[in-house]
XYZ file of C-alpha atoms in Angstrom:
766
model
C 128.018 106.899 106.813
C 124.804 105.419 105.468
C 124.610 102.229 103.818
C 122.007 100.949 101.610
C 120.766 97.324 101.567
C 121.189 95.834 98.385
C 120.694 92.076 98.758
C 117.924 89.870 100.064
C 118.630 89.743 103.768
C 115.956 92.337 104.274
C 114.115 92.272 107.410
C 111.252 94.670 106.446
C 107.985 93.842 104.859
C 107.864 91.401 102.080
C 105.511 91.103 99.162
C 103.532 88.582 100.713
C 102.923 91.142 103.571
C 101.835 93.812 100.858
C 99.450 91.397 99.515
C 98.252 90.619 102.628
C 97.414 94.062 103.707
C 95.567 94.561 100.130
C 93.499 91.514 100.287
C 91.087 93.062 102.887
C 91.135 96.540 101.200
C 90.107 94.860 98.054
C 87.495 92.988 99.713
C 85.988 96.131 101.221
C 85.714 97.991 98.089
C 82.226 96.733 96.905
C 80.918 97.984 100.390
C 81.971 101.437 99.800
C 79.002 103.756 99.154
C 78.498 106.437 96.594
C 79.688 109.937 97.954
C 77.764 113.074 96.930
C 78.986 115.132 94.155
C 81.629 117.682 95.018
C 83.108 120.873 93.135
C 86.381 120.894 92.199
C 88.118 124.510 91.765
C 91.471 125.830 91.360
C 92.425 124.495 87.673
C 94.803 126.515 85.479
C 93.610 129.073 83.191
C 92.403 127.483 79.873
C 94.084 128.230 76.610
C 94.004 126.501 73.101
C 97.877 126.292 73.359
C 97.905 124.199 76.241
C 100.509 121.535 75.488
C 100.102 117.740 75.461
C 98.157 116.406 78.292
C 98.517 113.082 79.911
C 95.100 111.168 80.095
C 93.970 110.065 83.504
C 94.219 106.329 82.111
C 97.555 106.713 80.860
C 98.625 108.008 84.292
C 97.026 105.068 86.262
C 98.851 102.501 83.865
C 102.186 104.095 84.160
C 101.690 104.537 87.968
C 101.546 100.744 88.218
C 104.728 100.225 86.163
C 107.034 102.879 87.227
C 108.251 103.555 90.548
C 108.941 107.300 89.998
C 107.227 110.712 88.557
C 109.472 110.795 85.649
C 108.124 107.572 84.331
C 104.528 109.115 83.860
C 105.968 110.957 80.817
C 107.171 107.688 79.175
C 104.475 107.611 76.324
C 104.351 111.615 75.346
C 105.624 111.992 71.952
C 108.669 113.801 71.797
C 109.866 112.823 75.464
C 112.426 110.194 76.481
C 114.061 109.666 79.843
C 117.805 109.580 80.859
C 118.414 107.334 83.457
C 119.790 108.085 86.770
C 118.630 106.914 90.164
C 115.813 104.915 90.813
C 113.204 107.902 91.487
C 115.284 110.520 89.651
C 115.266 109.989 85.923
C 115.747 113.195 83.837
C 113.049 113.699 81.022
C 114.559 114.755 77.870
C 112.239 117.049 75.330
C 114.011 116.608 71.478
C 117.277 116.002 73.185
C 117.419 118.885 75.787
C 117.133 117.727 79.328
C 117.582 118.842 82.950
C 118.087 122.567 83.561
C 117.242 123.168 79.987
C 113.630 122.578 80.669
C 111.289 124.377 82.968
C 109.754 121.818 85.178
C 107.019 123.099 87.410
C 105.742 120.982 90.328
C 102.328 122.595 91.443
C 103.506 125.891 89.909
C 107.162 125.685 92.080
C 110.326 125.931 89.871
C 112.362 123.705 91.863
C 116.428 123.541 91.384
C 118.710 120.568 91.829
C 120.858 121.002 94.543
C 123.814 118.484 93.941
C 127.141 118.396 91.833
C 125.539 115.269 90.303
C 122.063 116.467 90.087
C 120.612 113.639 91.964
C 117.497 115.579 93.200
C 115.587 116.808 90.009
C 112.406 118.539 90.465
C 110.070 115.343 89.581
C 112.009 113.514 92.216
C 110.169 115.312 95.008
C 106.858 113.815 94.518
C 105.320 110.573 94.241
C 103.684 109.230 91.251
C 100.388 108.559 93.444
C 100.202 112.344 94.275
C 100.100 113.319 90.377
C 96.631 114.197 88.995
C 97.603 116.030 85.817
C 100.621 116.332 83.524
C 101.001 118.945 80.679
C 104.009 119.152 78.251
C 104.919 121.868 75.901
C 107.691 120.472 73.744
C 110.104 122.919 72.140
C 107.843 126.044 72.113
C 105.864 127.043 75.202
C 104.100 130.198 75.987
C 106.010 132.829 77.661
C 103.639 132.544 80.766
C 104.592 129.072 81.490
C 108.298 129.191 80.404
C 111.145 131.102 81.352
C 114.939 130.434 82.000
C 114.839 127.287 79.478
C 115.473 126.269 75.880
C 113.849 122.999 75.394
C 110.057 123.122 76.595
C 107.992 123.041 79.896
C 106.683 120.167 81.826
C 104.080 121.067 84.550
C 102.760 118.472 87.011
C 100.014 119.109 89.419
C 98.917 117.402 92.452
C 95.119 117.070 93.116
C 93.151 120.269 93.174
C 91.246 121.049 96.432
C 87.786 119.559 96.676
C 84.852 120.969 98.701
C 81.435 119.931 99.669
C 78.343 121.135 97.673
C 76.243 123.486 99.245
C 73.651 121.699 101.729
C 75.519 117.916 101.470
C 77.117 118.280 104.506
C 80.765 117.010 105.118
C 82.702 115.401 102.495
C 85.224 112.615 103.463
C 87.014 110.726 100.934
C 90.386 109.093 100.476
C 92.495 106.484 98.489
C 94.897 103.625 99.717
C 97.008 101.537 97.558
C 100.191 99.731 96.881
C 102.392 98.005 94.525
C 105.159 95.299 93.989
C 107.785 94.760 91.214
C 109.641 91.810 91.240
C 113.043 92.906 89.754
C 114.601 94.767 92.398
C 112.235 93.439 94.940
C 110.353 96.753 94.830
C 107.511 97.506 96.879
C 105.503 100.852 97.441
C 102.397 102.054 99.260
C 100.444 105.393 99.642
C 97.582 106.750 101.242
C 95.308 109.920 100.756
C 92.610 111.458 102.618
C 90.154 114.630 102.355
C 88.007 116.284 104.980
C 86.226 119.102 103.446
C 82.856 121.562 103.893
C 81.905 124.136 101.550
C 84.623 126.568 102.319
C 87.210 124.783 104.008
C 89.092 121.817 102.547
C 92.003 119.336 104.157
C 93.993 116.786 102.262
C 96.690 114.707 103.283
C 98.964 112.712 100.760
C 101.833 110.131 102.209
C 103.985 107.418 100.309
C 106.560 105.214 100.713
C 108.838 103.325 98.405
C 111.819 100.901 98.434
C 113.788 99.040 95.993
C 116.850 96.781 95.876
C 119.234 96.663 93.119
C 117.675 95.675 89.971
C 118.831 92.853 87.438
C 119.627 93.132 83.681
C 118.405 90.492 81.283
C 121.670 89.049 81.439
C 125.410 89.122 82.327
C 126.834 92.504 81.256
C 130.200 92.707 83.015
C 133.328 90.863 84.034
C 134.773 92.206 86.884
C 136.702 89.203 88.160
C 138.848 89.498 84.932
C 139.799 93.148 85.327
C 141.248 92.491 88.881
C 138.984 95.633 89.923
C 138.944 96.037 93.683
C 135.742 96.712 95.596
C 132.645 94.805 96.393
C 131.666 92.023 93.908
C 128.087 91.445 92.691
C 126.615 88.751 90.575
C 127.253 89.652 87.009
C 123.680 90.388 85.988
C 123.130 92.736 89.026
C 123.128 96.502 88.281
C 125.069 97.868 91.265
C 124.060 101.170 93.150
C 120.314 101.221 91.834
C 119.014 100.662 95.297
C 116.489 103.365 97.130
C 113.904 104.134 99.675
C 111.938 107.166 99.927
C 108.875 108.741 101.803
C 106.787 111.882 100.805
C 104.379 113.632 102.913
C 102.065 116.457 101.814
C 99.357 118.607 103.720
C 97.010 120.796 101.987
C 94.605 123.203 103.302
C 92.236 125.413 100.950
C 89.698 128.026 101.763
C 86.845 128.776 99.217
C 84.462 131.729 99.413
C 82.588 132.270 95.952
C 85.178 132.731 93.148
C 88.221 133.034 95.575
C 90.568 130.354 96.399
C 93.470 130.464 99.209
C 95.628 127.217 98.863
C 98.408 126.416 101.215
C 100.540 123.172 100.953
C 103.487 121.791 103.241
C 105.636 118.993 101.954
C 108.459 117.098 103.339
C 110.366 114.353 101.685
C 112.912 111.932 103.333
C 115.528 109.873 101.224
C 117.728 107.632 103.404
C 119.654 106.448 100.380
C 119.082 106.287 96.567
C 122.279 105.015 94.634
C 123.410 105.761 91.417
C 124.964 103.503 88.486
C 126.261 106.087 86.552
C 127.848 108.496 89.286
C 130.787 107.974 91.327
C 129.085 108.892 94.316
C 125.667 107.885 95.938
C 122.911 110.024 97.899
C 123.097 108.906 101.607
C 120.564 111.204 102.716
C 118.279 114.044 101.151
C 115.665 115.899 103.077
C 113.398 118.530 101.590
C 111.050 120.858 103.234
C 108.724 122.953 100.938
C 105.721 125.504 101.403
C 103.616 126.554 98.763
C 100.920 129.320 98.941
C 98.392 130.307 96.041
C 95.527 132.662 95.697
C 93.251 132.788 92.716
C 90.189 134.914 92.129
C 87.791 135.833 89.107
C 86.801 139.050 88.667
C 84.477 140.752 85.761
C 87.649 141.832 83.954
C 89.464 138.360 84.333
C 91.303 136.570 86.854
C 94.279 136.624 89.094
C 96.777 134.113 89.856
C 99.277 134.602 92.574
C 101.837 132.115 93.986
C 104.789 132.162 96.889
C 106.799 129.120 97.589
C 109.759 128.247 99.779
C 112.127 125.085 99.485
C 114.769 123.979 101.893
C 117.152 120.970 100.841
C 119.786 119.260 102.682
C 121.603 116.997 100.623
C 124.574 114.407 101.300
C 126.699 111.915 99.383
C 129.246 109.363 99.831
C 129.739 105.909 98.749
C 127.206 103.426 99.202
C 127.705 99.788 99.882
C 128.634 98.808 96.255
C 131.051 101.461 96.033
C 133.006 100.923 99.157
C 136.791 101.083 98.268
C 139.786 99.006 99.438
C 143.045 100.839 100.477
C 146.225 99.944 102.291
C 148.460 97.289 101.981
C 146.010 94.770 103.734
C 143.191 93.657 101.359
C 139.753 93.925 102.831
C 140.327 97.356 104.752
C 137.357 99.687 103.655
C 138.160 103.394 103.571
C 135.672 105.256 105.678
C 134.333 107.432 102.746
C 134.214 110.629 101.197
C 131.336 112.989 102.608
C 130.103 115.565 100.479
C 127.387 118.165 101.559
C 124.872 120.480 99.725
C 122.362 122.834 101.076
C 120.123 125.032 99.381
C 117.275 127.649 99.942
C 114.930 128.418 96.900
C 112.245 131.276 97.299
C 109.989 131.915 94.529
C 106.877 133.988 93.838
C 104.755 134.541 90.715
C 101.848 136.759 89.728
C 99.819 136.659 86.792
C 96.723 138.487 85.660
C 94.502 137.373 82.741
C 92.437 140.139 81.250
C 89.613 139.625 78.932
C 90.042 142.390 76.802
C 87.250 141.434 74.353
C 85.132 137.930 74.086
C 87.914 137.107 71.528
C 91.102 138.465 73.147
C 92.912 137.741 76.350
C 95.864 139.438 77.686
C 98.183 137.947 80.055
C 100.450 140.331 82.122
C 102.733 138.994 85.041
C 106.230 138.778 86.811
C 108.163 136.320 88.484
C 110.787 136.356 90.994
C 113.301 133.499 92.171
C 116.149 133.752 94.635
C 118.330 130.822 95.085
C 121.192 130.157 97.575
C 123.615 127.300 97.217
C 126.379 126.051 99.536
C 128.276 122.723 98.539
C 131.278 121.596 100.637
C 133.327 118.292 101.338
C 134.584 117.703 104.618
C 137.966 116.189 105.149
C 137.915 112.359 104.567
C 138.439 110.305 107.581
C 140.516 107.948 105.269
C 143.859 107.724 104.800
C 143.889 108.268 101.141
C 147.596 108.476 100.643
C 147.644 104.712 101.241
C 144.801 103.774 98.775
C 145.226 101.313 95.982
C 144.396 101.941 92.629
C 142.784 99.714 90.069
C 146.045 97.923 89.130
C 146.950 97.078 92.858
C 149.557 100.065 93.005
C 149.716 102.643 95.680
C 148.242 105.654 94.687
C 150.364 108.849 94.695
C 147.672 111.528 95.073
C 147.595 113.696 98.464
C 145.228 113.189 101.195
C 141.742 114.760 101.204
C 142.919 116.737 104.526
C 143.024 118.770 106.559
C 140.740 121.602 105.005
C 137.087 121.278 104.016
C 136.970 121.515 100.320
C 134.422 124.483 99.066
C 132.861 123.049 95.784
C 130.505 126.172 95.634
C 130.742 128.624 98.302
C 127.835 131.028 98.930
C 126.314 130.352 95.274
C 123.503 132.775 94.226
C 121.393 132.901 91.293
C 118.602 135.309 91.182
C 115.869 135.660 88.624
C 113.439 138.510 88.068
C 111.120 138.433 84.872
C 108.008 140.193 83.319
C 106.249 138.850 80.589
C 102.911 139.740 78.468
C 101.015 137.182 76.253
C 98.227 138.052 73.913
C 95.764 135.157 72.766
C 93.500 135.891 70.137
C 90.549 133.867 68.727
C 90.880 135.428 65.316
C 87.825 133.516 63.960
C 86.377 129.989 64.395
C 89.249 128.534 62.562
C 92.085 130.718 63.560
C 93.769 131.192 66.955
C 96.784 133.150 67.470
C 99.259 133.666 70.617
C 102.032 136.207 70.765
C 104.269 136.542 73.766
C 107.241 138.340 75.325
C 109.490 137.915 78.276
C 112.527 139.687 79.778
C 114.433 138.136 82.576
C 117.336 139.305 84.703
C 119.743 136.631 85.921
C 122.444 137.423 88.319
C 124.759 134.599 89.541
C 127.765 134.907 91.627
C 129.839 132.850 94.339
C 132.327 133.225 96.974
C 135.996 132.293 97.556
C 136.924 128.617 97.742
C 139.587 126.320 99.030
C 140.801 122.789 98.255
C 141.425 119.994 100.947
C 145.146 121.423 101.126
C 147.681 123.569 99.492
C 150.260 120.766 98.916
C 148.245 119.522 95.814
C 148.817 121.897 93.045
C 145.619 120.815 91.403
C 143.622 122.401 94.490
C 146.039 125.480 95.176
C 146.480 126.790 91.550
C 142.740 126.200 90.322
C 141.533 127.891 93.936
C 144.173 130.845 93.491
C 142.929 131.452 89.800
C 139.188 131.312 90.701
C 139.512 133.581 93.750
C 141.290 136.314 92.029
C 138.647 136.896 89.539
C 135.506 138.777 89.409
C 132.589 136.008 89.641
C 129.428 138.109 89.521
C 127.681 137.829 86.144
C 124.545 139.407 84.833
C 122.498 138.358 82.184
C 119.442 140.085 80.412
C 117.704 137.187 78.746
C 114.741 137.795 76.082
C 112.136 135.318 75.182
C 109.573 135.510 72.359
C 106.727 132.983 71.509
C 104.413 133.212 68.262
C 102.160 130.387 67.857
C 98.923 130.091 65.570
C 96.428 127.227 65.514
C 94.154 126.527 62.293
C 91.140 124.295 62.492
C 91.102 123.060 58.849
C 88.040 121.151 59.196
C 86.318 119.134 62.362
C 88.527 116.511 61.513
C 92.117 118.310 60.801
C 93.904 120.717 62.850
C 97.281 122.598 62.226
C 99.438 124.123 64.754
C 102.863 125.939 63.950
C 105.023 128.410 65.731
C 108.324 129.882 66.420
C 110.119 130.694 69.672
C 113.147 132.109 70.988
C 114.151 130.910 74.355
C 117.144 131.782 76.708
C 118.641 129.896 79.548
C 121.697 131.246 82.015
C 124.099 128.758 83.059
C 123.447 126.991 86.554
C 125.786 127.491 89.212
C 127.735 124.213 88.688
C 128.432 125.236 85.036
C 129.853 128.542 86.047
C 131.442 127.970 89.162
C 132.844 124.208 89.795
C 136.383 125.490 90.013
C 138.862 122.791 90.418
C 140.887 121.259 87.703
C 142.134 118.477 90.067
C 141.054 115.200 88.410
C 139.219 113.917 91.461
C 137.304 116.885 92.203
C 136.266 117.290 88.521
C 134.763 113.852 88.390
C 132.574 114.569 91.532
C 130.742 117.349 89.063
C 128.920 115.654 86.754
C 125.497 115.743 86.193
C 125.139 113.956 82.948
C 126.221 110.595 84.179
C 128.990 110.015 81.302
C 131.592 109.060 83.946
C 133.875 112.024 82.725
C 134.981 114.982 85.066
C 133.678 118.602 84.610
C 135.303 122.058 85.377
C 133.174 125.154 85.212
C 133.622 128.513 83.369
C 132.444 131.556 84.714
C 132.751 133.372 81.103
C 129.708 130.981 79.839
C 127.163 133.207 78.005
C 123.275 132.123 78.177
C 122.065 129.782 75.606
C 119.555 130.826 73.095
C 117.631 128.566 71.195
C 115.440 129.356 68.160
C 112.671 126.727 67.225
C 110.265 126.208 64.504
C 107.880 123.638 64.538
C 104.278 122.393 63.175
C 101.950 119.723 64.249
C 99.464 118.261 61.857
C 96.611 116.519 63.770
C 94.071 114.230 61.998
C 91.362 112.530 63.815
C 87.854 111.147 63.077
C 84.847 113.255 64.000
C 84.289 110.647 66.886
C 88.024 110.702 67.812
C 88.338 106.887 67.571
C 91.302 107.224 65.505
C 93.950 109.681 64.698
C 97.439 110.665 63.781
C 99.646 113.572 64.808
C 102.987 114.615 63.045
C 105.343 117.069 64.601
C 108.521 118.059 62.710
C 110.788 120.482 64.660
C 114.167 122.315 64.207
C 116.032 124.081 66.876
C 119.211 126.230 66.525
C 121.035 127.201 69.737
C 123.732 129.688 69.903
C 126.081 129.803 72.956
C 124.901 126.186 73.467
C 126.797 124.988 76.721
C 128.913 121.975 75.577
C 132.169 120.632 76.590
C 135.673 120.431 75.304
C 138.992 118.665 76.536
C 140.636 120.406 79.370
C 144.227 120.691 78.917
C 146.863 120.609 81.399
C 149.701 118.571 82.998
C 150.244 116.189 85.623
C 149.089 112.477 86.236
C 146.807 110.400 88.123
C 144.739 112.204 91.048
C 147.221 115.120 91.250
C 146.269 115.751 87.715
C 145.190 119.113 86.561
C 142.680 117.885 83.940
C 144.430 114.956 83.557
C 147.673 115.522 81.655
C 148.191 116.231 77.868
C 147.102 113.099 76.859
C 143.418 114.195 78.062
C 143.003 116.009 74.631
C 143.396 113.059 72.652
C 142.455 110.123 74.518
C 139.677 107.734 73.403
C 138.049 104.661 75.024
C 138.546 106.128 78.470
C 137.309 108.680 80.599
C 138.391 112.227 80.415
C 138.169 115.734 82.068
C 136.242 118.488 80.458
C 135.323 121.994 80.613
C 132.202 123.822 79.883
C 132.472 126.168 76.597
C 130.011 127.660 74.383
C 129.198 126.571 70.682
C 126.724 126.537 68.035
C 124.441 123.692 68.036
C 121.277 122.291 66.132
C 118.689 119.677 66.668
C 115.988 118.427 64.632
C 113.628 115.460 64.063
C 110.096 114.287 63.910
C 107.540 112.830 66.550
C 104.895 110.987 65.182
C 101.844 109.198 67.205
C 98.541 107.921 66.375
C 95.777 105.351 67.297
C 93.578 103.075 65.421
C 90.330 100.882 66.133
C 90.790 97.196 64.774
C 87.646 95.580 65.552
C 84.759 95.511 67.894
C 83.653 91.872 68.882
C 81.872 89.938 71.541
C 85.368 89.254 73.079
C 86.128 93.178 73.223
C 87.359 96.066 71.397
C 90.835 95.740 69.555
C 93.057 98.524 68.268
C 96.544 100.005 67.748
C 98.197 102.862 69.229
C 101.869 103.880 68.797
C 104.318 106.754 68.512
C 107.665 107.496 66.910
C 110.572 109.569 68.074
C 113.650 110.662 66.242
C 116.088 113.479 67.180
C 119.433 114.306 65.780
C 121.678 116.860 67.485
C 124.996 118.292 66.100
C 127.849 120.766 67.391
C 127.790 122.707 64.436
C 131.519 124.267 65.452
C 133.192 120.939 66.037
C 130.678 118.774 63.800
C 130.801 116.541 67.054
C 127.324 114.774 68.164
C 125.562 116.032 71.108
C 125.494 113.938 74.256
C 122.604 111.884 75.081
C 120.359 112.287 72.171
C 118.080 109.256 71.739
C 118.281 107.122 68.892
C 115.399 106.427 66.490
C 112.804 104.703 68.787
C 109.041 103.504 68.550
C 106.140 101.759 70.564
C 103.579 100.050 68.977
C 100.736 98.514 71.436
C 97.833 96.364 70.496
C 95.041 97.029 72.871
C 92.047 95.486 74.282
C 89.233 96.614 76.252
C 86.315 94.550 77.632
C 84.098 96.122 80.258
C 86.414 97.159 83.215
C 89.110 95.409 81.325
C 92.013 97.286 79.727
C 94.615 95.300 78.289
C 97.686 95.618 75.878
C 100.636 93.766 74.120
C 103.325 96.532 73.611
C 106.321 96.245 71.137
C 109.324 98.627 72.023
C 111.947 99.135 69.139
C 115.159 101.113 69.615
C 117.715 101.637 66.993
C 121.529 101.554 67.606
C 123.139 104.361 69.175
C 126.038 105.320 66.735
C 126.044 109.191 66.325
C 127.891 109.865 69.326
C 129.629 112.746 71.382
C 133.164 111.963 70.553
C 134.609 114.776 73.093
C 132.745 112.741 75.606
C 133.857 109.293 74.537
C 130.318 108.488 74.620
C 129.609 104.967 74.758
C 128.100 103.272 71.636
C 124.633 101.163 72.239
C 123.081 98.205 70.251
C 119.562 98.337 69.003
C 117.056 96.032 70.797
C 113.513 94.901 70.662
C 111.400 94.430 73.989
C 107.817 92.769 74.230
C 105.651 94.272 77.469
C 102.222 92.862 78.546
C 99.826 94.604 80.865
C 96.444 94.500 82.129
C 94.049 96.496 84.132
C 90.861 96.360 85.762
C 88.937 99.580 86.698
C 85.431 99.681 88.118
C 83.725 101.901 90.282
C 86.348 102.571 93.338
C 88.735 99.705 92.661
C 91.540 99.732 90.187
C 94.057 96.654 89.792
C 97.079 96.456 87.484
C 99.390 93.799 86.659
C 101.839 92.939 83.827
C 105.482 91.923 82.802
C 107.864 94.226 81.557
C 110.656 92.819 78.983
C 108.727 89.722 78.636
C 111.854 87.785 77.013
C 114.308 88.893 79.715
C 116.340 90.967 76.879
C 119.765 92.033 77.845
C 120.133 95.626 76.443
C 122.042 98.926 77.399
C 120.116 102.287 77.649
C 121.265 104.615 75.055
C 120.805 107.571 77.338
C 121.865 105.828 80.536
C 125.334 106.985 80.854
C 128.472 104.960 81.874
C 128.206 102.180 84.496
C 130.386 103.173 87.438
C 128.092 101.647 89.955
C 130.635 99.482 91.961
C 134.255 99.334 93.039
C 136.519 101.883 93.220
C 134.817 104.761 91.769
C 136.984 107.804 92.708
C 139.847 106.969 90.259
C 139.399 107.807 86.627
C 141.802 104.827 85.894
C 140.223 102.724 88.470
C 136.792 102.355 86.453
C 136.612 99.823 83.291
C 135.425 102.271 80.395
C 132.899 101.303 77.694
C 130.229 99.713 79.896
C 126.925 101.088 79.587
C 124.158 101.325 82.206
C 121.928 98.097 81.394
C 117.993 98.221 81.125
C 115.655 96.493 83.359
C 115.529 92.580 83.081
C 112.267 90.689 83.089
C 110.059 92.338 85.723
C 106.587 91.251 86.864
C 104.328 93.908 88.645
C 101.169 94.496 90.241
C 99.079 97.340 91.945
C 95.995 97.770 93.477
C 94.089 101.160 94.366
C 90.991 101.442 96.303
C 88.992 104.878 96.657
C 86.608 105.367 99.607
């Protein structure tokens, strides 16, 4: 079993070593000579319905602050982050997250391969590799959507670069690093390009590591509860440490308008611990290969892509979740290994046909073949002698002698065809109309529990194996958008979309109604257990939204307002799982599970009707131009409300009303900001999940940046006054001690946010 270092007794590089490395690099920055101009090709087909883009300046600022790629989305209107592992936060658009979003990484549709979704798509790339981000909130063109209902996030690494004709060989690169005080986190990255007129070779590599972070104050008191397991300081957020390295090699060939690009990527995560999950990632390895061909013809353009992804994922208890068993205190159980492997093969072909100067027709097809195996080898621990939270001997049977088959030969295949017509009706009006058909087939093989003695295993497995498990979904997407340029300072964009998503493999095929197994299947971080439902229907969302964009002619000031409404039929929610039994032998935790409050429960996925509505607002305004620099204001406000219309319950993990307001300052190469973050109390909850209420809070952040020629330096402090606050969408804290038993975890503790954090980062281009 792999253990994660979570305390200062580390023998690796320290912050001073990072600074010592960066100092000579910074001193050399001024000596780097100007490179000849280059040609960059391979960008996506342009459209007037291109979503929201994150500017290069904002990307640079967020890279310095955040250690994860999802953090680059923090300032996009309508987007919030649901906390998970240190590099695996889940973006949420208007209350819809995870598999409800189409997330494209260099055009690849990646899939989490874990019963806790510990390896979401954005966790597979380092922030330093990201060169562009586009977000379609709610309504996305069918050419970039599919099998999703909440919108699309497309991130791209650097496009290949080539030397200009006659300029010789192009050699360039970048090196950088950063440090964050809270968690003693540090990272570094390096990239290099060697290119001629027709051939380009690029390498990107990165490394990042962090210990547990600390909250703004004490948020727990486990000594009073007598909770077994390792004790941590009362302000230390257990199971938040991580270590990761990423590598990517790209080769591109260009001949006129033709571009052939191949990328190979590798990621290794020795550990990434989770404060809101009962297990930790103790190893995750990903290999990916991505091949793309683009060409421009007289009739339009052709874009073809094929990719392959292989993931080997392992979970167990990290250091903070080691548990004690037997009659002698201090004896540590060897753990509970859980393994997942997946293969993801995909291809997409799209042609953009220029019908007239005003009309573009996009036709395309997509294919994805996904295979998943999720199995849990027999535990080496004598679990029949384990103590529960009250110091009493547990009565559940051991996790042996069989291998537990959570998902056996899981299959999820998608085939899609789409057509999209974009028309410039006049100088003021542009329209987009698209349709998409998808055939989604899912299936899974027979399963087994650890043994046949425990009725929670045997009965559930027998029922699952006896039924037909193949499901075929015929899904239809529609999108209609219009954009009206009222005058040079006002734009209006509005539309309607019908989007459909089929259930993932865990929602359909996580079969065990045994409480212990159920709590290991949870990708929302609420501490509860989940049972799949093979009879789930696909979700279908009907969304209407409009965006009014006012800006000055010189675009120095502006305001964007986006109201939205989404009505979802067959929304995949949850209901209490009924059954009989007690403790870990329980089938859905007994009759009390149906009415239990203020504790963790077992749930089963069911279809329901849901509605989500709200408003996004963002703006910027110059204040003054002085000899001390230019001052301005910018900010955003997000509000989302979600309801289960069948039960009148709240939807889970909906961010309450929140806002960011920043006083900005720019002087020459300096760019600074004082930011106020405001979040309302979360009291509109999902009662069926016993969602935890959180208080409102306000944070002050300071940041500064220096960007000149080929040198960039960022520094700042987050949560200046060390405020102690809970994350409204961070889930339940189960980050230390005995995490297996539902009764062994204190209910009602939310995952706290980051305490005061100083950071600094530097990048040099050569």
